[in-house]
CSV table of C-alpha atoms in Angstrom, one decimal:
chain,number,residue,atom,x,y,z
A,1,UNK,CA,-22.4,-5.6,-30.4
A,2,UNK,CA,-21.1,-4.5,-26.9
A,3,UNK,CA,-18.2,-6.4,-25.3
A,4,UNK,CA,-19.4,-8.8,-22.5
A,5,UNK,CA,-17.6,-6.8,-19.8
A,6,UNK,CA,-20.1,-3.8,-20.4
A,7,UNK,CA,-22.1,-2.9,-17.4
A,8,UNK,CA,-25.8,-3.8,-17.3
A,9,UNK,CA,-28.2,-0.9,-17.3
A,10,UNK,CA,-31.4,-1.1,-15.4
A,11,UNK,CA,-34.0,1.4,-16.1
A,12,UNK,CA,-36.5,2.4,-13.7
A,13,UNK,CA,-39.5,4.4,-14.9
A,14,UNK,CA,-41.2,7.1,-12.8
A,15,UNK,CA,-44.6,6.5,-11.2
A,16,UNK,CA,-47.2,6.3,-13.6
A,17,UNK,CA,-44.9,5.0,-16.4
A,18,UNK,CA,-43.6,1.6,-17.2
A,19,UNK,CA,-40.9,-0.3,-19.2
A,20,UNK,CA,-42.3,1.1,-22.6
A,21,UNK,CA,-40.6,4.5,-21.7
A,22,UNK,CA,-37.2,2.9,-22.3
A,23,UNK,CA,-37.8,1.0,-25.5
A,24,UNK,CA,-35.3,2.9,-27.5
A,25,UNK,CA,-32.6,2.4,-24.9
A,26,UNK,CA,-33.3,-1.3,-24.4
A,27,UNK,CA,-33.2,-1.7,-28.2
A,28,UNK,CA,-29.7,-0.2,-28.3
A,29,UNK,CA,-28.0,-1.8,-25.1
A,30,UNK,CA,-28.4,-5.6,-25.2
A,31,UNK,CA,-27.2,-5.7,-21.4
A,32,UNK,CA,-30.2,-3.7,-20.2
A,33,UNK,CA,-33.4,-4.3,-18.3
A,34,UNK,CA,-36.5,-1.9,-18.0
A,35,UNK,CA,-38.3,-2.4,-14.9
A,36,UNK,CA,-42.0,-2.3,-14.3
A,37,UNK,CA,-43.7,-1.4,-11.0
A,38,UNK,CA,-45.3,-4.2,-9.2
A,39,UNK,CA,-48.7,-4.2,-7.5
A,40,UNK,CA,-48.9,-3.4,-3.7
A,41,UNK,CA,-50.2,-5.9,-1.3
A,42,UNK,CA,-52.9,-4.9,1.4
A,43,UNK,CA,-51.2,-3.0,4.3
A,44,UNK,CA,-47.7,-3.5,2.6
A,45,UNK,CA,-45.1,-0.9,3.9
A,46,UNK,CA,-42.8,1.0,1.6
A,47,UNK,CA,-39.8,-1.0,2.9
A,48,UNK,CA,-41.5,-4.5,2.1
A,49,UNK,CA,-42.7,-3.1,-1.2
A,50,UNK,CA,-39.0,-2.0,-2.2
A,51,UNK,CA,-37.7,-5.4,-1.1
A,52,UNK,CA,-40.2,-7.2,-3.3
A,53,UNK,CA,-39.3,-4.8,-6.2
A,54,UNK,CA,-35.7,-5.4,-5.9
A,55,UNK,CA,-36.2,-9.4,-5.9
A,56,UNK,CA,-38.2,-9.0,-9.1
A,57,UNK,CA,-35.3,-7.0,-10.6
A,58,UNK,CA,-32.8,-9.4,-9.3
A,59,UNK,CA,-34.6,-12.3,-10.9
A,60,UNK,CA,-34.5,-10.6,-14.3
A,61,UNK,CA,-30.9,-9.6,-14.0
A,62,UNK,CA,-30.1,-13.2,-13.3
A,63,UNK,CA,-31.1,-13.9,-16.9
A,64,UNK,CA,-28.3,-11.6,-18.2
A,65,UNK,CA,-24.5,-12.1,-18.3
A,66,UNK,CA,-22.9,-11.1,-14.9
A,67,UNK,CA,-21.8,-7.6,-15.0
A,68,UNK,CA,-21.5,-4.4,-13.1
A,69,UNK,CA,-24.9,-2.6,-12.8
A,70,UNK,CA,-25.8,0.9,-13.5
A,71,UNK,CA,-29.3,2.1,-12.5
A,72,UNK,CA,-30.9,4.9,-14.4
A,73,UNK,CA,-34.2,6.4,-13.8
A,74,UNK,CA,-36.6,9.1,-14.8
A,75,UNK,CA,-39.2,11.1,-12.8
A,76,UNK,CA,-42.1,12.6,-14.4
A,77,UNK,CA,-43.2,14.5,-11.4
A,78,UNK,CA,-41.8,17.6,-9.4
């Protein structure tokens, strides 16, 4: 088990993928969270979407012990 002061890893999948892409990583790192994309709202601007996505991630991270955060991601496109 990792010490409590280890950072929390936040995994962001590329468009078209979801949290399952990181199942091996989240199994190994207990202080981690793999985010999923959320549905857009009608006429929602990108900035508004980003705020809602960040709020969702923040809500999930509040369930974990406080720690520095490292964001990891993958792109499946160009």
